Amino acid sequence: ESLAFAEEATALLDNMSYIISMLEEHPTSQKEFENQSINFSNKLKKIINSLEETVITQSLTTGNLEGEMEVDLDDILIRMSIKEIKKILDTDILKEDNLKFEMLQSVFNNEFNSQISNLTSNNLKSTISFTEVNNNSGKLVFIEDVLDREASTININREFVRPIFIDDPTVIDEISESIRIYLGGKKLSYNHKSYLIDLLKQTNSDENVFSKKKNDEMINAILKEVIDGNISINGRKSFYEIPYSDRNKKLSLSNLSTGMKSFSILSILKNSGAFNTVEYVILDEPEIHLHPEWQLKYAELIVLLSKYLNIKFLVTSHSPYFIEAIELFSMKHGIEGKVNYYKSKHTQNPNFYTIEDYTQRLSDIYDELAESMFDLQNLRDELELEEE
């Protein structure tokens, strides 16, 4: 009985620790839930602090010489505490599914600044539907920015893949400069930017961006054309070691050009092993910070990363030049059959768009994106006529 009792207490401690870690790693943004969860978390912590040592002691108790079980004040206190723990854990707000739904709501709030529903629609309901490669499907339904659990059809207990989303190369500045906000040593919120910063900080210090793996030779050749020195990250200090410098000069990463930052982010993520833990990388108009020559190098780089590291890239672009570079380098490296091209189109309602597959109509994308060039040419012709 004593052993079973100790095991029950230990299991409860583990369960409490798990729930507290969930609450602190993914705090919720709804005030009522947040306040209650913090109160419950604090209660559980106090019980844990008072129980941890006595549970260990109790588990070692073997009884007196007559074989009778020792019962002391610690035993009584533990049993009373276990009843209290079970009562707290049985509260609806701490049930695991409820916690996970609240955390999912929090993720959307942090990512979209609590503006999830369509602001241009009179319909209060917004739905995100998806179908995965394995044909599993689901949907998330929001009513006035709040997740509707009953209408949503998603397995909340499944494992979710967290993508890397890169939309601003200057995020690399925050490796050195940002002061992250913490609550009790835990992050207050999660969004794609904070996740990317964490990944960039996790690289090994004094990491040379050029590995010696044969599969990396072409990738490293492109990187070396842009980043010919080493990237050194040590704690909150991050530097670019200037090549060919007799005085071992180091330049803060925040002082690199925006174009070099774009390449540096991919270099750090590749060499730290971060790309090995993700399935998707989202790049939002990566070409806008790059010289036309570097746009070509960047396009080839993501094609090679996709091919050799088996990463799915989702790239948005308005540049026919960059899109064509993706197309041609995909053909050059033999993965053109794995690349799809999509275009957003207006529906009858001007506030809504559909996403259509244009893989077999790529020339239509080029023609539409090149219209502005024709407008400039027409303006040039008009100005030349006026001069005559």
C-alpha positions as MATLAB code, in Angstrom:
seq = 'ESLAFAEEATALLDNMSYIISMLEEHPTSQKEFENQSINFSNKLKKIINSLEETVITQSLTTGNLEGEMEVDLDDILIRMSIKEIKKILDTDILKEDNLKFEMLQSVFNNEFNSQISNLTSNNLKSTISFTEVNNNSGKLVFIEDVLDREASTININREFVRPIFIDDPTVIDEISESIRIYLGGKKLSYNHKSYLIDLLKQTNSDENVFSKKKNDEMINAILKEVIDGNISINGRKSFYEIPYSDRNKKLSLSNLSTGMKSFSILSILKNSGAFNTVEYVILDEPEIHLHPEWQLKYAELIVLLSKYLNIKFLVTSHSPYFIEAIELFSMKHGIEGKVNYYKSKHTQNPNFYTIEDYTQRLSDIYDELAESMFDLQNLRDELELEEE';
ca = [
       0.000    0.000    0.000;
       2.821    2.387    0.889;
       4.536    1.809   -2.486;
       1.288    2.273   -4.431;
       0.600    5.430   -2.438;
       4.040    6.827   -3.229;
       3.633    5.996   -6.909;
       0.262    7.763   -6.986;
       1.755   10.853   -5.378;
       4.727   10.829   -7.757;
       2.426   10.462  -10.790;
       0.382   13.436   -9.589;
       3.534   15.485   -9.190;
       4.534   14.661  -12.747;
       1.064   15.596  -14.006;
       1.144   18.887  -12.122;
       4.587   19.737  -13.456;
       3.401   19.009  -17.006;
       0.359   21.260  -16.652;
       2.399   24.074  -15.132;
       4.919   23.857  -17.966;
       2.055   24.025  -20.504;
       0.620   27.098  -18.805;
       3.954   28.873  -18.655;
       5.275   27.944  -22.089;
       2.012   28.883  -23.831;
       0.177   31.405  -21.671;
      -3.280   32.291  -22.881;
      -4.510   35.745  -23.792;
      -8.098   35.550  -22.604;
      -8.087   37.395  -19.290;
     -10.578   35.215  -17.449;
      -8.797   32.014  -18.419;
      -5.355   33.519  -17.873;
      -6.100   34.716  -14.329;
      -7.636   31.402  -13.319;
      -4.825   29.374  -14.854;
      -2.178   31.460  -13.070;
      -3.993   30.985   -9.754;
      -4.230   27.228  -10.300;
      -0.596   27.131  -11.364;
       0.498   28.935   -8.202;
      -1.561   26.593   -6.036;
      -0.031   23.545   -7.678;
       3.469   24.959   -7.267;
       2.955   25.435   -3.531;
       1.718   21.872   -3.166;
       4.660   20.550   -5.192;
       7.157   22.424   -3.024;
       5.658   20.954    0.152;
       5.315   17.434   -1.223;
       8.453   16.673   -3.209;
      10.684   15.806   -0.266;
       8.003   14.008    1.751;
       6.996   11.838   -1.220;
      10.592   10.700   -1.580;
      10.783    9.964    2.151;
       7.441    8.160    2.117;
       8.461    5.969   -0.801;
      11.409    4.688    1.215;
       9.332    3.808    4.298;
       9.269    0.058    4.929;
       7.349   -0.168    8.258;
       8.407   -1.115   11.793;
       9.764   -4.413   13.037;
       6.315   -5.919   13.577;
       5.523   -5.232    9.913;
       2.987   -2.553   10.757;
       2.917    0.485    8.432;
       4.261    3.707    9.913;
       1.714    6.533    9.782;
       2.963    9.979   10.745;
       2.064   13.593   10.204;
       3.794   13.684    6.782;
       1.651   10.750    5.640;
      -1.548   12.535    6.657;
      -0.464   15.800    5.035;
       0.381   14.056    1.775;
      -2.947   12.282    1.646;
      -4.789   15.564    2.283;
      -2.715   17.284   -0.386;
      -3.435   14.569   -2.926;
      -7.162   15.118   -2.434;
      -6.618   18.834   -3.009;
      -4.532   18.156   -6.109;
      -7.164   15.879   -7.592;
      -9.797   18.519   -6.978;
      -7.718   21.153   -8.788;
      -6.816   18.850  -11.678;
     -10.459   17.943  -12.103;
     -11.330   21.596  -12.750;
     -12.558   22.072  -16.334;
     -10.079   24.831  -16.967;
      -7.132   22.492  -16.349;
      -8.337   19.609  -18.471;
      -5.704   19.004  -21.111;
      -7.953   19.474  -24.156;
      -9.250   22.772  -22.800;
      -5.710   23.958  -22.143;
      -4.620   23.064  -25.653;
      -7.552   24.883  -27.260;
      -6.772   27.961  -25.206;
      -3.134   27.735  -26.238;
      -4.142   27.422  -29.893;
      -6.275   30.539  -29.496;
      -3.290   32.269  -27.920;
      -1.024   31.339  -30.837;
      -3.457   32.909  -33.317;
      -3.866   36.002  -31.149;
      -0.115   36.500  -30.875;
       0.472   35.883  -34.576;
      -2.318   38.114  -35.875;
      -2.547   40.629  -33.039;
      -6.010   39.245  -32.178;
      -7.382   40.202  -35.624;
      -8.227   36.780  -37.016;
     -11.653   37.206  -38.610;
     -12.219   38.942  -41.936;
     -12.685   42.649  -41.227;
     -14.346   43.328  -44.603;
     -17.056   40.710  -44.221;
     -20.383   41.045  -42.466;
     -20.216   37.357  -41.665;
     -19.053   36.985  -38.070;
     -17.789   33.450  -38.758;
     -14.366   32.825  -40.322;
     -13.175   29.352  -41.249;
      -9.727   27.929  -41.978;
     -10.016   24.584  -43.775;
      -7.090   22.377  -44.720;
      -6.295   19.024  -46.297;
      -2.914   17.434  -45.646;
      -0.745   15.294  -47.879;
      -2.073   12.171  -46.161;
      -5.627   13.400  -46.922;
      -6.379   14.168  -43.288;
      -8.546   17.258  -43.165;
      -9.833   19.655  -40.581;
     -11.057   23.143  -39.996;
     -10.817   25.908  -37.449;
     -13.846   28.147  -37.005;
     -13.546   31.592  -35.436;
     -16.495   33.755  -34.438;
     -15.462   37.356  -33.897;
     -11.830   36.276  -33.494;
     -12.628   33.593  -30.902;
     -12.079   29.918  -31.684;
     -15.348   27.975  -31.728;
     -14.454   24.579  -30.299;
     -17.765   22.926  -31.126;
     -17.704   23.932  -34.814;
     -13.986   23.253  -35.292;
     -12.962   19.784  -36.433;
      -9.331   19.273  -35.518;
      -7.485   16.667  -33.499;
      -6.063   18.903  -30.805;
      -3.932   16.059  -29.403;
      -2.058   15.424  -32.622;
       1.506   16.598  -33.149;
       1.755   19.815  -35.130;
       4.662   20.805  -37.354;
       5.976   24.268  -36.573;
       7.230   26.070  -39.704;
       9.919   28.704  -40.024;
       8.497   31.972  -41.349;
      10.998   34.569  -42.618;
       9.473   37.884  -43.642;
      12.076   40.388  -42.440;
      15.855   39.851  -42.650;
      16.450   42.519  -39.984;
      15.198   40.020  -37.409;
      18.834   38.948  -37.225;
      19.573   42.217  -35.388;
      17.646   40.919  -32.410;
      20.085   38.097  -31.777;
      22.256   40.751  -30.174;
      19.934   43.591  -29.350;
      16.612   42.241  -28.173;
      15.702   41.773  -24.546;
      13.100   39.036  -24.460;
      10.211   39.431  -22.039;
       9.859   36.587  -19.609;
       7.480   35.633  -16.853;
       9.104   33.470  -14.222;
      11.801   32.526  -16.720;
       9.234   31.594  -19.398;
       8.267   33.400  -22.580;
       5.180   35.551  -22.410;
       4.071   34.892  -25.965;
       4.830   32.995  -29.131;
       4.784   34.206  -32.707;
       6.792   33.430  -35.817;
       9.321   36.160  -35.104;
      10.160   35.067  -31.554;
      10.447   31.455  -32.738;
      12.882   32.442  -35.500;
      14.979   34.476  -33.055;
      15.172   31.471  -30.736;
      16.350   29.256  -33.602;
      19.004   31.760  -34.621;
      20.267   31.967  -31.048;
      20.534   28.196  -30.701;
      23.401   27.882  -33.157;
      26.750   26.730  -31.818;
      29.163   29.523  -31.043;
      31.916   30.242  -33.575;
      30.023   28.227  -36.169;
      31.670   28.266  -39.572;
      28.926   28.553  -42.165;
      30.713   26.129  -44.480;
      30.504   22.456  -43.580;
      32.457   19.711  -45.310;
      29.606   17.430  -46.347;
      29.686   16.548  -50.030;
      25.969   17.215  -50.416;
      26.581   20.758  -49.244;
      29.242   21.682  -51.778;
      26.935   23.544  -54.158;
      25.073   25.224  -51.297;
      28.301   26.348  -49.685;
      29.664   27.620  -52.997;
      26.691   29.988  -53.312;
      26.947   31.107  -49.692;
      30.645   31.800  -50.018;
      30.035   34.129  -52.941;
      27.981   36.325  -50.615;
      29.318   35.485  -47.136;
      33.017   34.882  -47.396;
      33.693   35.158  -43.677;
      32.561   33.287  -40.597;
      29.492   34.001  -38.502;
      30.209   33.884  -34.779;
      27.370   33.709  -32.254;
      28.155   33.539  -28.563;
      25.352   34.301  -26.151;
      23.928   37.707  -26.966;
      26.933   38.662  -29.102;
      26.925   37.938  -32.821;
      29.539   38.913  -35.353;
      30.588   38.523  -38.939;
      34.317   37.875  -39.073;
      35.635   39.952  -41.944;
      37.764   37.802  -44.293;
      41.276   38.723  -45.348;
      41.710   40.982  -42.309;
      45.107   40.894  -40.595;
      43.629   42.402  -37.432;
      40.826   39.856  -37.014;
      38.099   42.455  -37.479;
      34.551   41.553  -36.451;
      31.408   43.292  -37.675;
      28.177   43.069  -35.709;
      25.531   41.166  -37.634;
      23.207   44.135  -37.178;
      25.609   46.188  -39.321;
      25.462   43.849  -42.306;
      23.549   44.925  -45.394;
      19.966   43.686  -45.541;
      20.907   41.436  -48.444;
      23.702   39.785  -46.473;
      21.313   39.332  -43.553;
      18.964   37.411  -45.836;
      21.718   34.943  -46.735;
      23.080   34.858  -43.166;
      19.730   33.708  -41.757;
      19.665   30.712  -44.100;
      23.330   29.995  -43.311;
      22.790   29.997  -39.554;
      19.657   27.855  -39.742;
      21.344   25.357  -42.046;
      24.508   24.932  -40.010;
      22.804   24.895  -36.613;
      20.676   21.950  -37.719;
      17.421   23.928  -37.414;
      16.404   22.895  -40.927;
      16.554   19.271  -39.816;
      13.715   19.809  -37.341;
      11.219   21.588  -39.613;
       9.239   20.546  -42.650;
       8.178   23.927  -43.987;
       9.968   27.247  -44.510;
       7.858   30.250  -45.527;
       9.590   33.131  -47.329;
       7.601   36.319  -47.824;
       8.899   38.223  -50.872;
      12.571   37.421  -50.170;
      13.746   39.207  -53.328;
      12.791   42.737  -52.261;
      16.018   43.280  -50.296;
      18.325   41.761  -52.893;
      20.375   43.061  -55.827;
      19.208   41.380  -59.080;
      22.382   39.265  -59.163;
      21.825   38.134  -55.581;
      18.194   37.339  -56.376;
      19.474   34.654  -58.737;
      21.816   33.260  -56.095;
      19.061   33.262  -53.466;
      16.666   31.487  -55.829;
      19.217   28.768  -56.536;
      20.051   28.498  -52.845;
      16.470   27.717  -51.785;
      16.144   25.238  -54.676;
      19.245   23.398  -53.444;
      18.146   23.519  -49.800;
      14.820   22.037  -50.827;
      16.488   19.305  -52.859;
      19.208   18.211  -50.431;
      17.550   18.894  -47.059;
      14.056   17.812  -48.149;
      12.466   21.089  -47.057;
       9.191   22.364  -48.454;
       9.506   26.073  -49.236;
       6.459   28.290  -49.569;
       7.585   31.466  -51.339;
       5.497   34.533  -52.094;
       6.721   36.925  -54.768;
       5.544   39.662  -57.126;
       8.711   39.542  -59.184;
       8.578   37.753  -62.569;
      12.387   37.850  -62.515;
      12.610   35.935  -59.227;
       9.825   33.488  -60.112;
      11.518   32.660  -63.402;
      14.775   32.113  -61.523;
      13.007   29.559  -59.307;
      11.576   27.889  -62.410;
      14.881   27.637  -64.277;
      17.033   26.576  -61.309;
      14.442   23.921  -60.454;
      14.875   22.584  -63.986;
      18.661   22.822  -63.747;
      18.742   20.760  -60.530;
      16.092   18.266  -61.597;
      13.244   19.052  -59.204;
      10.919   20.947  -61.565;
       8.275   18.235  -61.110;
       8.131   19.009  -57.386;
       7.549   22.751  -57.759;
       4.046   24.205  -57.999;
       3.020   27.778  -58.759;
      -0.133   29.438  -57.471;
      -1.864   32.740  -58.023;
      -4.478   34.608  -56.019;
      -7.538   35.715  -57.972;
     -10.459   37.975  -57.174;
     -13.820   36.322  -56.688;
     -17.118   38.004  -57.507;
     -16.874   39.565  -54.076;
     -13.969   42.067  -54.358;
     -13.023   41.443  -50.733;
     -12.303   37.753  -51.297;
      -9.644   35.839  -53.192;
      -9.160   32.269  -54.275;
      -5.795   30.563  -54.687;
      -5.519   28.707  -57.998;
      -2.862   26.335  -59.335;
      -1.042   27.995  -62.254;
       1.738   25.430  -62.636;
       0.657   24.691  -66.215;
      -0.093   28.365  -66.934;
       3.068   29.975  -65.677;
       3.301   32.297  -68.690;
       0.047   33.932  -67.528;
       1.722   34.892  -64.254;
       4.698   36.375  -66.089;
       2.434   38.372  -68.390;
       0.389   39.824  -65.551;
       3.386   40.722  -63.390;
       5.097   42.348  -66.387;
       2.195   44.707  -67.069;
       3.785   47.465  -65.019;
       6.864   47.293  -67.252;
       4.636   47.883  -70.257;
       3.078   50.849  -68.454;
       6.537   52.344  -67.963;
       7.401   51.746  -71.595;
       4.194   53.475  -72.679;
       5.038   56.433  -70.429;
       8.542   56.583  -71.936;
       7.063   56.612  -75.443;
       4.698   59.439  -74.492;
       7.516   61.525  -73.029;
       9.667   61.012  -76.107;
       6.794   62.124  -78.325;
       6.374   65.298  -76.264;
      10.059   66.106  -76.640;
       9.747   65.830  -80.407;
];
